[in-house]
């Protein structure tokens, strides 16, 4: 390998830890190869682009595994947290936290690719190769977002994910709903990005012209000392803008208006991508940046509690009357974002670790649910909830899997969803009596969500078969029809149950990841005793 | 002193032109006034020693973007703006919100706690060689990863724009778009064109009214 690389370049790569972003480089290679392939005479070969992307994403997973064994596992075994340099080219911090997020993103995209296969062929058959180019672009942006520790890097990565998502949403070109969804997403997204960028530029100004997180923390800490921070009008404006920008990306209420329309109009695999991969990437970037900001401006976390409560309540209550299963899952996503935001309100180590664990389980249970929806839509062409009636008579396996995913989303014990909610609320309890009302509202909301999740289960099990289900052939007609979707469903099912049975190792991993991230990013530069600030100012 | 006069002149031009963009009834005039806004802001950049930014602003915004806006307007037709009454509730709410945000932002930047003055060496370099060289060096050292990623971003955006815009009549029917447009121009669609259009319309891809009107 070394013989191919000039020594000067090799030195540069070793000095800058370029090996840590091998997965990203792989994904970029897949992107470019796919693009060349789409221009070549081979472009009619739709299978090939798909196989190439799937293999590339799989190789990226392998590469992440190698990184874990070689780089992160040794630091995990160390009980002392050693400050290992995981910085790449000054703008990325590729630590264990970003490893977890990147693995989730790559895994999510791998599943989305499996979900995509027949969908793209059937619905957008004339230009399939480009779909994978854009999808890889979105993944690349998301992965870099998770490790960005520089405002410029964060913004460019965020936009790479964002713009790719707008394109993916509008990919069904003949479909008016898809076009409407793409336009809405683009307009809302553009406006929110502008707000976020304004906030970031204020942060750049406040921190004396620094773009790196570590330098910003350092500078803010030094500059804040002479001022009572409460009297600076720039801080609330800046924080509000940054939080509003992220709240849009995470589709937290009241910035959620775009979500149901976009989720309904987008091609279903893209909806799965948006609801899982985009959210995980958004949380990854938000945790890094807000960790820095909220350590300094602790009391502003209360703004997040408003977002959390609004998201939970609006998501769950509006989900009650949804008839389309994609819209239902959209509102359920908003509600889950609300639960996850409660952990950010407390912003303790345990809180953020449980958020990370929640993201892990959310990936599997939500993608599993989407896999079932796509499978069902492939069979019957229906997306309304009533169509699922009596499914257990014709496809007991499918109905059982859907039931488990829905129970996990609702947070019923022995599924991973239960443990995720349990850890999350437990960390909020530890945050103190101030947050008891958050728990109460969270539990109330979980109860509301039971209604609409179990409603689908009731329909599938008890109700008479709908005409769509009644028209189904008795048994799956061939292995071909279950291959790729079946793989996704099975893996998601195993993981949903497995993360429940083996909750502890997964939770420990997130605690480790958070400890390293927090330590390296902030506490290295800020004396822990100096934070948090007293709530009322001076 | 002269600097202050030039600054206020540019500011006055940009604000007046911006008001013109919003209040002008003709969308073409609005687009043209937008060029003036961008140019006067480029002038303010020059006053702040940001020469590269000024050139980029002129090339990208004042020229490139507004030309595209103008093309867009001309392709879609210069439709009359919706006549909304000046005192609708929506406008009042927008006015209050906009005023609030404006005052807030003014208060924010007025606060003394803001960006630090540049160091002597930076000012020296700026005076001697302009900001372009410094920006270039930064882009290829500290910000090389975002810079490379930006190229990926543009590539993906370009591919996506082509994919989304590659919608022609030929997709809808079996015939080429050339044939189709020819038949529409002549006023009497040929039999093939008609059948292709109806096939497209039945799939919801083309609105027949629009085609026949044109």
XYZ file of C-alpha atoms in Angstrom:
752
model
C 0.000 0.000 0.000
C 2.715 2.429 1.018
C 4.545 2.020 -2.255
C 1.678 3.635 -4.150
C 1.629 6.741 -2.008
C 4.381 9.351 -2.254
C 6.250 9.712 1.050
C 5.322 13.369 1.470
C 1.633 12.601 1.184
C 2.044 9.575 3.422
C 3.629 11.753 6.117
C 0.825 14.245 5.826
C -1.801 11.539 6.121
C -0.196 9.965 9.158
C 0.315 13.307 10.888
C -3.282 14.259 10.345
C -4.850 10.908 11.279
C -6.423 10.650 7.838
C -6.896 6.921 8.411
C -9.675 7.803 10.850
C -11.879 9.022 8.023
C -11.327 5.984 5.819
C -15.059 5.181 5.806
C -15.846 8.644 4.488
C -13.212 8.291 1.783
C -14.742 4.968 0.778
C -18.193 6.501 0.530
C -16.788 9.331 -1.581
C -15.161 6.779 -3.886
C -18.491 4.998 -4.284
C -20.169 8.313 -5.056
C -17.699 9.160 -7.804
C -17.719 5.664 -9.290
C -21.489 5.731 -9.375
C -21.429 9.063 -11.150
C -18.965 7.813 -13.771
C -21.066 4.704 -14.181
C -24.180 6.793 -14.739
C -22.414 8.598 -17.588
C -21.103 5.399 -19.157
C -22.904 3.131 -21.626
C -23.466 0.763 -18.714
C -26.090 3.038 -17.255
C -28.931 0.796 -18.345
C -27.615 -1.757 -15.937
C -29.630 -0.648 -12.938
C -28.579 -3.509 -10.740
C -24.941 -2.565 -10.891
C -25.208 0.865 -9.276
C -27.225 -0.660 -6.500
C -24.764 -3.474 -5.894
C -21.878 -1.033 -6.004
C -23.471 1.270 -3.406
C -24.434 -1.654 -1.206
C -20.940 -3.119 -1.351
C -19.385 0.276 -0.738
C -21.563 0.931 2.285
C -20.836 -2.564 3.544
C -17.097 -1.973 3.129
C -17.457 1.302 5.017
C -19.047 -0.691 7.846
C -16.119 -3.115 7.765
C -13.733 -0.188 7.821
C -15.562 1.238 10.826
C -15.211 -2.134 12.499
C -11.463 -2.149 11.852
C -11.218 1.349 13.280
C -13.065 0.221 16.386
C -10.736 -2.710 16.969
C -7.575 -0.745 16.275
C -8.299 2.694 17.656
C -11.295 2.875 19.936
C -11.256 -0.483 21.664
C -7.849 0.152 23.296
C -9.113 3.434 24.748
C -12.242 1.672 25.980
C -10.092 -0.845 27.847
C -8.235 2.017 29.480
C -10.072 2.983 32.578
C -8.192 6.222 32.636
C -9.452 8.476 29.904
C -6.384 9.295 27.943
C -6.635 12.339 25.769
C -5.829 10.677 22.509
C -5.624 12.921 19.551
C -8.500 12.004 17.292
C -8.414 15.276 15.417
C -8.299 15.144 11.642
C -7.085 18.194 9.754
C -8.152 20.571 12.551
C -11.816 20.442 11.626
C -12.885 16.929 12.599
C -12.806 15.161 15.924
C -13.163 11.500 15.082
C -13.618 10.068 18.561
C -15.690 7.209 19.911
C -18.803 9.381 19.938
C -18.493 10.089 16.242
C -17.688 6.421 15.666
C -21.018 5.414 17.193
C -22.930 8.017 15.195
C -21.134 7.189 11.953
C -21.761 3.488 12.412
C -25.450 4.149 12.964
C -25.582 6.361 9.870
C -23.800 3.843 7.662
C -25.932 1.009 8.968
C -29.051 3.090 8.380
C -28.046 3.870 4.812
C -27.202 0.206 4.233
C -30.741 -0.709 5.259
C -32.219 2.116 3.187
C -30.335 0.759 0.170
C -31.857 -2.643 0.796
C -35.281 -1.024 1.012
C -34.658 0.963 -2.137
C -33.850 -1.701 -4.637
C -37.174 -2.474 -6.252
C -38.654 0.892 -5.433
C -36.275 2.942 -7.559
C -36.451 0.474 -10.398
C -40.207 0.609 -10.555
C -40.923 4.258 -9.847
C -37.963 6.119 -11.288
C -36.569 3.643 -13.726
C -35.097 6.048 -16.274
C -32.372 7.545 -14.067
C -31.517 5.116 -11.312
C -27.752 5.636 -11.092
C -28.017 9.223 -9.969
C -30.231 8.251 -7.054
C -27.327 6.414 -5.464
C -24.951 9.310 -6.168
C -27.202 11.659 -4.221
C -27.808 9.105 -1.473
C -24.075 8.633 -0.977
C -23.681 12.413 -0.884
C -26.258 12.605 1.894
C -24.495 9.878 3.863
C -21.133 11.592 3.429
C -22.542 14.876 4.714
C -24.148 13.167 7.690
C -20.981 11.288 8.637
C -18.865 14.420 8.540
C -21.487 16.322 10.531
C -21.067 13.854 13.361
C -17.360 14.608 13.722
C -17.318 18.303 12.829
C -15.700 20.491 15.464
C -15.448 23.585 13.320
C -18.234 25.926 12.363
C -17.292 25.970 8.667
C -17.051 22.194 8.563
C -20.367 21.845 10.379
C -22.123 24.140 7.975
C -20.794 22.582 4.769
C -21.549 19.071 6.031
C -25.033 20.121 7.117
C -25.722 21.538 3.687
C -24.390 18.455 1.918
C -26.886 16.369 3.830
C -29.626 18.978 3.397
C -29.350 19.568 -0.329
C -29.018 15.857 -1.053
C -32.182 15.302 0.979
C -34.148 17.880 -1.001
C -33.190 16.102 -4.217
C -34.032 12.661 -2.861
C -37.460 13.864 -1.726
C -38.311 15.163 -5.189
C -37.042 12.102 -6.976
C -40.431 10.853 -8.186
C -40.551 13.355 -11.008
C -43.977 12.623 -12.369
C -45.509 12.664 -8.926
C -47.052 15.971 -7.861
C -46.940 15.129 -4.162
C -43.251 14.374 -4.391
C -42.594 17.668 -6.174
C -44.627 19.578 -3.604
C -42.759 17.869 -0.778
C -39.386 18.705 -2.319
C -40.320 22.342 -2.835
C -41.632 22.691 0.720
C -38.567 21.020 2.138
C -36.288 23.233 0.062
C -37.996 26.479 1.070
C -38.318 25.664 4.763
C -34.849 24.172 4.764
C -33.295 27.180 3.067
C -34.904 29.595 5.512
C -33.882 27.564 8.553
C -30.336 27.199 7.268
C -30.148 30.972 6.917
C -31.275 31.375 10.528
C -28.757 28.810 11.726
C -25.989 30.478 9.750
C -26.866 33.867 11.248
C -26.617 32.310 14.707
C -23.277 30.707 13.880
C -21.934 34.002 12.546
C -22.897 35.682 15.830
C -21.080 32.903 17.659
C -18.068 33.516 15.444
C -18.172 37.185 16.356
C -18.741 36.640 20.068
C -15.832 34.241 20.330
C -13.431 36.693 18.791
C -13.337 35.261 15.298
C -12.756 31.593 16.030
C -14.351 28.765 14.125
C -13.000 25.787 16.061
C -15.129 24.579 18.940
C -12.229 24.225 21.343
C -11.009 27.739 20.634
C -14.548 29.081 20.880
C -15.022 27.485 24.302
C -11.685 28.846 25.422
C -12.363 32.339 24.189
C -15.934 32.523 25.435
C -14.849 31.388 28.857
C -12.195 34.092 28.998
C -14.375 36.832 27.578
C -17.386 36.018 29.679
C -15.558 36.441 32.968
C -15.674 40.258 33.130
C -19.252 40.441 31.868
C -22.326 39.227 33.621
C -23.404 37.017 30.765
C -27.060 37.760 31.441
C -26.654 41.318 30.241
C -25.329 40.451 26.855
C -28.183 40.722 24.379
C -26.200 38.835 21.799
C -26.270 35.535 23.688
C -30.034 34.935 23.683
C -30.321 35.950 20.038
C -27.440 33.715 19.050
C -28.668 30.727 21.056
C -32.236 31.116 19.839
C -31.101 31.183 16.237
C -28.813 28.175 16.589
C -31.431 26.175 18.478
C -34.141 27.107 15.981
C -31.896 25.993 13.127
C -31.245 22.628 14.709
C -34.864 22.255 15.800
C -35.873 22.522 12.172
C -33.371 19.883 11.088
C -34.604 17.600 13.857
C -38.253 18.506 13.092
C -38.967 19.504 16.670
C -42.185 21.434 17.216
C -42.913 24.292 16.542
C -40.538 23.869 13.579
C -42.122 20.612 12.441
C -44.668 21.911 9.897
C -42.788 20.533 6.908
C -42.397 17.013 8.282
C -45.733 15.293 7.551
C -46.039 16.627 4.004
C -42.439 15.827 3.153
C -42.640 12.348 4.660
C -45.853 11.592 2.814
C -44.712 12.926 -0.538
C -41.197 11.497 -0.562
C -40.467 8.025 -1.933
C -40.919 5.708 1.064
C -37.259 4.577 1.324
C -36.285 8.259 1.331
C -38.804 8.870 4.101
C -37.109 6.123 6.078
C -33.765 7.771 5.380
C -34.999 11.180 6.523
C -36.657 9.921 9.653
C -33.662 7.906 10.779
C -30.366 8.882 9.183
C -31.011 12.635 9.002
C -32.227 12.701 12.588
C -29.220 10.789 13.912
C -26.816 13.057 12.038
C -28.663 16.125 13.292
C -28.493 14.934 16.873
C -24.808 14.117 16.459
C -23.979 17.645 15.339
C -26.383 19.266 17.823
C -24.935 17.370 20.774
C -21.420 18.495 19.926
C -22.252 22.149 19.439
C -24.851 22.471 22.185
C -22.633 20.655 24.633
C -20.169 23.470 24.209
C -22.790 26.212 24.383
C -24.928 24.806 27.172
C -21.900 24.174 29.360
C -21.400 27.919 29.254
C -24.986 29.134 29.107
C -26.619 26.422 31.191
C -29.950 28.042 31.895
C -30.780 28.297 28.207
C -31.436 24.585 28.227
C -34.898 25.582 29.423
C -35.670 26.718 25.893
C -35.063 23.129 24.866
C -37.582 21.908 27.420
C -40.272 23.991 25.700
C -39.297 22.419 22.366
C -39.308 18.968 23.938
C -42.761 19.301 25.498
C -44.263 20.847 22.377
C -42.810 18.118 20.139
C -43.989 15.289 22.341
C -47.471 16.668 22.707
C -48.071 17.848 19.151
C -46.487 14.724 17.695
C -48.582 12.340 19.746
C -51.881 14.183 19.717
C -51.900 14.852 15.983
C -50.773 11.292 15.280
C -54.019 10.069 16.843
C -56.132 11.037 13.857
C -53.757 10.152 11.013
C -55.057 7.808 8.345
C -51.905 7.462 6.253
C -49.272 5.266 7.813
C -46.406 7.415 6.512
C -47.942 10.527 8.054
C -48.472 8.593 11.266
C -44.804 7.638 11.359
C -43.909 11.268 10.629
C -45.782 12.468 13.696
C -44.377 9.579 15.689
C -40.906 10.773 14.662
C -41.725 14.258 15.952
C -42.851 12.753 19.262
C -39.672 10.684 19.576
C -37.565 13.767 18.885
C -39.469 15.361 21.772
C -38.513 12.509 24.128
C -34.905 12.721 23.016
C -34.799 16.471 23.589
C -35.699 15.985 27.254
C -32.282 14.392 27.666
C -30.678 17.475 26.175
C -32.546 19.683 28.646
C -30.811 18.021 31.563
C -27.560 17.755 29.664
C -25.885 15.486 32.144
C -23.460 12.816 31.088
C -26.108 10.178 31.737
C -28.681 12.192 29.838
C -26.663 12.410 26.670
C -25.539 8.789 26.966
C -29.137 7.659 27.177
C -29.893 9.849 24.173
C -27.182 8.012 22.263
C -28.668 4.677 23.311
C -32.092 5.936 22.273
C -30.715 6.761 18.820
C -29.346 3.224 18.487
C -32.701 1.625 19.259
C -34.624 4.198 17.248
C -32.587 3.315 14.153
C -33.662 -0.308 14.247
C -37.265 -0.007 15.369
C -38.156 2.817 13.021
C -36.381 1.320 10.000
C -38.052 -1.975 10.780
C -41.449 -0.299 10.785
C -40.680 1.395 7.483
C -39.506 -1.907 5.987
C -42.865 -3.437 6.836
C -44.704 -0.443 5.355
C -42.700 -0.682 2.128
C -43.167 -4.433 1.952
C -46.886 -4.023 2.414
C -47.056 -1.201 -0.141
C -45.154 -3.362 -2.631
C -47.715 -6.123 -2.141
C -50.888 -4.069 -2.155
C -50.045 -0.539 -3.277
C -51.790 0.889 -0.199
C -50.462 3.186 2.504
C -53.556 3.856 4.606
C -53.881 2.342 8.038
C -57.221 0.662 7.342
C -55.558 -1.470 4.657
C -53.567 -3.294 7.334
C -56.758 -4.771 8.807
C -56.671 -8.511 9.288
C -53.090 -8.866 8.111
C -52.412 -11.619 10.621
C -54.708 -13.995 8.696
C -52.681 -13.768 5.521
C -49.154 -12.856 6.615
C -48.741 -13.772 10.279
C -44.985 -13.259 10.201
C -45.252 -9.778 8.780
C -47.980 -8.824 11.259
C -45.918 -10.159 14.162
C -42.855 -8.185 13.114
C -44.849 -4.996 12.659
C -46.384 -5.544 16.093
C -42.973 -5.858 17.720
C -41.666 -2.713 16.012
C -44.749 -0.767 17.047
C -44.552 -2.049 20.621
C -40.929 -1.015 20.713
C -41.804 2.438 19.402
C -44.469 2.680 22.093
C -41.950 1.595 24.732
C -43.396 -1.713 25.948
C -41.034 -3.818 28.131
C -38.576 -6.400 26.815
C -38.222 -4.435 23.589
C -35.320 -2.019 23.225
C -37.723 0.907 23.028
C -38.659 0.360 26.663
C -35.082 0.463 27.894
C -34.364 3.518 25.777
C -37.230 5.423 27.368
C -36.344 4.036 30.784
C -32.731 5.236 30.650
C -33.844 8.558 29.229
C -36.409 9.321 31.911
C -34.108 7.994 34.606
C -31.437 10.466 33.577
C -34.005 13.255 33.717
C -35.002 12.174 37.250
C -31.351 12.356 38.250
C -31.323 15.908 36.913
C -33.295 17.062 39.941
C -36.777 17.990 41.036
C -36.924 20.876 38.549
C -37.513 18.401 35.794
C -40.208 16.238 37.368
C -42.855 17.904 35.218
C -40.930 16.834 32.114
C -41.110 13.212 33.240
C -44.801 13.479 33.992
C -45.507 14.923 30.579
C -43.242 12.369 28.945
C -45.056 9.487 30.588
C -48.450 10.954 29.759
C -47.373 11.273 26.162
C -46.111 7.699 26.050
C -49.553 6.646 27.165
C -51.198 8.643 24.400
C -48.840 7.081 21.868
C -49.922 3.624 23.004
C -53.335 4.333 21.539
C -52.295 4.880 17.953
C -49.550 2.261 17.906
C -51.818 -0.375 19.391
C -54.653 0.704 17.126
C -52.681 -0.672 14.178
C -51.996 -3.870 16.100
C -55.685 -4.167 16.932
C -56.595 -3.731 13.273
C -54.072 -6.307 12.127
C -55.106 -8.917 14.669
C -58.793 -8.454 15.434
C -60.461 -6.665 12.538
C -61.879 -8.386 9.475
C -59.412 -8.422 6.550
C -59.544 -5.318 4.392
C -60.078 -5.777 0.668
C -56.360 -5.206 0.087
C -55.392 -7.956 2.501
C -58.139 -10.260 1.306
C -56.794 -9.980 -2.218
C -53.323 -11.144 -1.178
C -52.214 -14.571 -2.346
C -52.047 -17.116 0.425
C -48.274 -17.382 0.718
C -45.290 -15.367 -0.472
C -44.978 -16.529 -4.053
C -41.208 -16.532 -4.342
C -38.041 -16.022 -2.379
C -37.216 -13.108 -4.662
C -39.996 -11.012 -3.219
C -38.796 -11.228 0.342
C -35.050 -11.125 -0.205
C -33.796 -7.620 0.499
C -36.713 -6.347 2.566
C -36.772 -9.563 4.541
C -33.123 -9.108 5.435
C -33.798 -5.616 6.768
C -36.821 -6.712 8.744
C -35.016 -9.682 10.271
C -31.942 -7.687 11.277
C -34.073 -4.892 12.703
C -36.179 -7.395 14.615
C -33.138 -9.109 16.088
C -31.586 -5.770 16.991
C -34.791 -4.415 18.503
C -35.002 -7.424 20.771
C -31.225 -7.778 21.158
C -30.647 -4.187 22.252
C -33.313 -4.851 24.863
C -31.728 -8.049 26.188
C -28.218 -6.640 26.004
C -29.054 -3.110 26.995
C -26.128 -2.772 29.356
C -23.178 -3.169 26.976
C -24.786 -0.783 24.499
C -25.500 1.737 27.223
C -21.969 1.430 28.586
C -20.596 2.080 25.126
C -22.620 5.295 24.881
C -21.453 6.390 28.340
C -17.850 5.819 27.277
C -18.404 7.667 24.023
C -19.957 10.625 25.781
C -17.282 10.750 28.447
C -14.539 10.898 25.856
C -16.366 13.451 23.740
C -17.171 15.742 26.659
C -13.706 15.435 28.068
C -11.912 16.193 24.871
C -14.156 18.873 23.529
C -14.896 21.022 26.478
C -13.375 20.090 29.764
C -9.942 20.131 28.304
C -10.342 23.846 27.853
C -12.698 24.834 30.616
C -12.116 24.254 34.272
C -14.961 22.069 35.404
C -15.369 23.998 38.641
C -16.170 27.155 36.724
C -19.363 25.732 35.272
C -22.326 25.760 35.398
C -23.294 29.344 35.907
C -25.860 30.239 38.545
C -29.288 30.219 37.011
C -30.373 33.782 37.681
C -27.314 35.636 36.444
C -25.555 38.236 38.509
C -14.541 61.444 6.254
C -14.828 60.543 2.586
C -15.033 56.945 3.671
C -18.028 57.739 5.843
C -19.733 59.614 3.013
C -19.189 56.736 0.608
C -20.406 54.267 3.216
C -23.626 56.165 3.833
C -24.138 56.623 0.103
C -23.869 52.871 -0.472
C -26.134 52.208 2.486
C -28.750 54.633 1.239
C -28.665 53.113 -2.237
C -28.951 49.560 -0.947
C -31.845 50.329 1.411
C -33.750 52.331 -1.191
C -33.218 49.662 -3.809
C -34.238 46.939 -1.363
C -37.467 48.805 -0.623
C -37.965 49.070 -4.371
C -37.507 45.281 -4.722
C -40.255 44.678 -2.195
C -42.744 47.337 -3.229
C -42.372 47.359 -6.996
C -45.375 45.988 -8.820
C -43.441 44.648 -11.773
C -41.395 41.582 -10.964
C -38.861 42.399 -13.692
C -38.106 45.779 -12.127
C -37.781 44.071 -8.766
C -35.208 41.677 -10.169
C -33.265 44.524 -11.758
C -33.304 46.522 -8.525
C -31.966 43.422 -6.785
C -28.790 43.809 -8.864
C -28.423 47.326 -7.471
C -28.808 46.033 -3.908
C -26.100 43.424 -4.434
C -23.750 45.910 -6.083
C -24.075 48.490 -3.319
C -23.448 45.801 -0.710
C -20.357 44.808 -2.695
C -19.308 48.454 -2.357
C -19.647 48.227 1.430
C -17.476 45.102 1.348
C -14.802 47.045 -0.536
C -14.867 49.737 2.142
C -14.181 47.022 4.721
C -11.105 45.736 2.878
C -12.952 42.602 1.860
C -11.981 42.796 -1.781
C -12.427 39.110 -2.540
C -15.876 39.094 -1.005
C -16.835 42.142 -3.056
C -15.793 40.477 -6.306
C -17.506 37.230 -5.342
C -20.653 39.150 -4.437
C -20.610 40.886 -7.819
C -19.940 37.767 -9.853
C -22.127 35.297 -8.018
C -25.036 37.390 -6.794
C -25.207 40.582 -8.822
C -24.552 38.839 -12.131
C -25.028 35.091 -11.910
C -27.974 34.750 -9.621
C -30.052 37.648 -10.867
C -29.598 36.521 -14.457
C -31.019 33.159 -13.462
C -33.872 34.891 -11.650
C -34.589 36.925 -14.782
C -34.513 33.797 -16.939
C -36.883 32.157 -14.514
C -39.286 35.090 -14.686
C -39.171 35.190 -18.466
C -39.768 31.469 -18.791
C -42.710 31.435 -16.431
C -44.222 34.674 -17.745
C -44.451 38.072 -16.107
C -47.634 37.446 -14.182
C -49.232 40.292 -12.282
C -48.590 40.173 -8.554
C -51.448 39.139 -6.343
C -53.338 42.202 -5.243
C -53.402 41.768 -1.529
C -54.811 44.696 0.461
C -52.110 46.666 2.211
C -53.592 46.168 5.668
C -54.309 42.459 5.850
C -53.803 40.772 9.232
C -51.009 38.670 7.830
C -49.107 41.747 6.742
C -49.584 43.435 10.101
C -48.275 40.383 11.936
C -45.318 40.192 9.560
C -44.622 43.881 10.119
C -44.604 43.503 13.896
C -42.380 40.434 13.755
C -39.986 42.009 11.283
C -39.714 45.197 13.358
C -39.092 43.183 16.498
C -36.357 41.124 14.831
C -34.815 44.268 13.359
C -34.614 46.055 16.714
C -33.275 42.906 18.343
C -30.520 42.508 15.779
C -29.575 46.188 15.974
C -29.329 45.901 19.762
C -27.256 42.761 19.349
C -24.588 44.225 17.114
C -24.468 47.506 19.024
C -23.127 45.737 22.063
C -19.403 46.429 22.437
C -18.617 42.783 23.099
C -17.986 41.632 19.574
C -15.319 40.670 17.120
C -11.812 41.648 18.056
C -9.795 44.029 15.889
C -7.407 42.313 13.510
C -3.758 42.121 14.446
C -1.150 44.426 12.886
C 0.343 41.695 10.703
C -3.062 40.822 9.253
C -3.685 44.486 8.421
C -0.239 44.707 6.815
C -0.929 41.708 4.605
C -4.353 43.043 3.709
C -2.897 46.376 2.647
C -0.161 44.778 0.594
C -1.744 41.823 -1.149
C -5.467 41.940 -0.450
C -7.548 39.259 1.158
C -7.626 36.855 -1.785
C -4.231 35.342 -1.071
C -4.979 34.887 2.620
C -8.316 33.280 1.891
C -6.701 30.969 -0.608
C -4.065 29.908 1.871
C -6.686 29.257 4.533
C -8.852 27.260 2.139
C -5.951 24.995 1.273
C -4.630 24.583 4.793
C -7.034 24.856 7.694
C -10.242 24.506 5.735
C -9.179 21.983 3.132
C -11.735 19.377 4.221
C -14.733 21.738 4.089
C -13.398 23.063 0.799
C -13.260 19.586 -0.711
C -16.637 18.727 0.729
C -18.062 21.874 -0.831
C -17.007 20.532 -4.222
C -18.860 17.284 -3.493
C -21.848 19.347 -2.418
C -21.859 21.297 -5.670
C -21.425 18.113 -7.693
C -24.354 16.424 -5.981
C -26.478 19.562 -6.287
C -25.707 19.769 -10.008
C -26.544 16.120 -10.578
C -29.734 16.578 -8.613
C -30.751 19.689 -10.505
C -30.303 17.855 -13.817
C -32.232 14.846 -12.559
C -35.134 16.971 -11.362
C -35.210 19.224 -14.401
C -34.840 16.476 -17.018
C -38.573 16.344 -17.476
C -39.631 16.527 -21.087
C -42.677 15.589 -23.037
C -40.647 12.830 -24.565
C -40.641 11.123 -21.181
C -44.385 11.138 -21.149
C -45.047 9.745 -24.592
C -43.058 7.710 -27.032
C -42.206 10.573 -29.371
C -39.369 13.067 -29.239
C -39.887 16.476 -27.710
C -38.887 18.106 -30.982
C -41.766 16.561 -32.855
C -44.106 17.442 -30.075
C -43.165 21.093 -29.818
C -43.342 21.391 -33.580
C -46.871 20.129 -33.599
C -47.853 22.475 -30.785
C -46.295 25.460 -32.571
C -48.264 24.770 -35.727
C -51.408 25.083 -33.689
C -52.836 21.746 -34.685
C -51.346 18.855 -32.790
C -50.753 15.830 -34.921
C -52.470 12.585 -34.088
C -49.364 11.107 -32.475
C -48.784 14.208 -30.418
C -52.342 14.159 -29.229
C -52.248 10.563 -28.160
C -48.923 11.020 -26.388
C -50.249 14.047 -24.547
C -53.384 12.278 -23.481
C -51.369 9.341 -22.279
C -49.267 11.720 -20.230
C -52.293 13.556 -18.928
C -53.968 10.377 -17.832
C -50.919 9.593 -15.760
C -51.170 13.016 -14.178
C -47.862 14.175 -15.595
C -49.077 16.931 -17.835
C -52.014 19.238 -17.474
C -53.932 19.261 -20.708
C -55.408 22.722 -20.175
C -51.949 24.220 -19.989
C -50.818 22.573 -23.164
C -53.836 23.536 -25.167
C -53.713 27.095 -23.906
C -50.122 27.505 -25.022
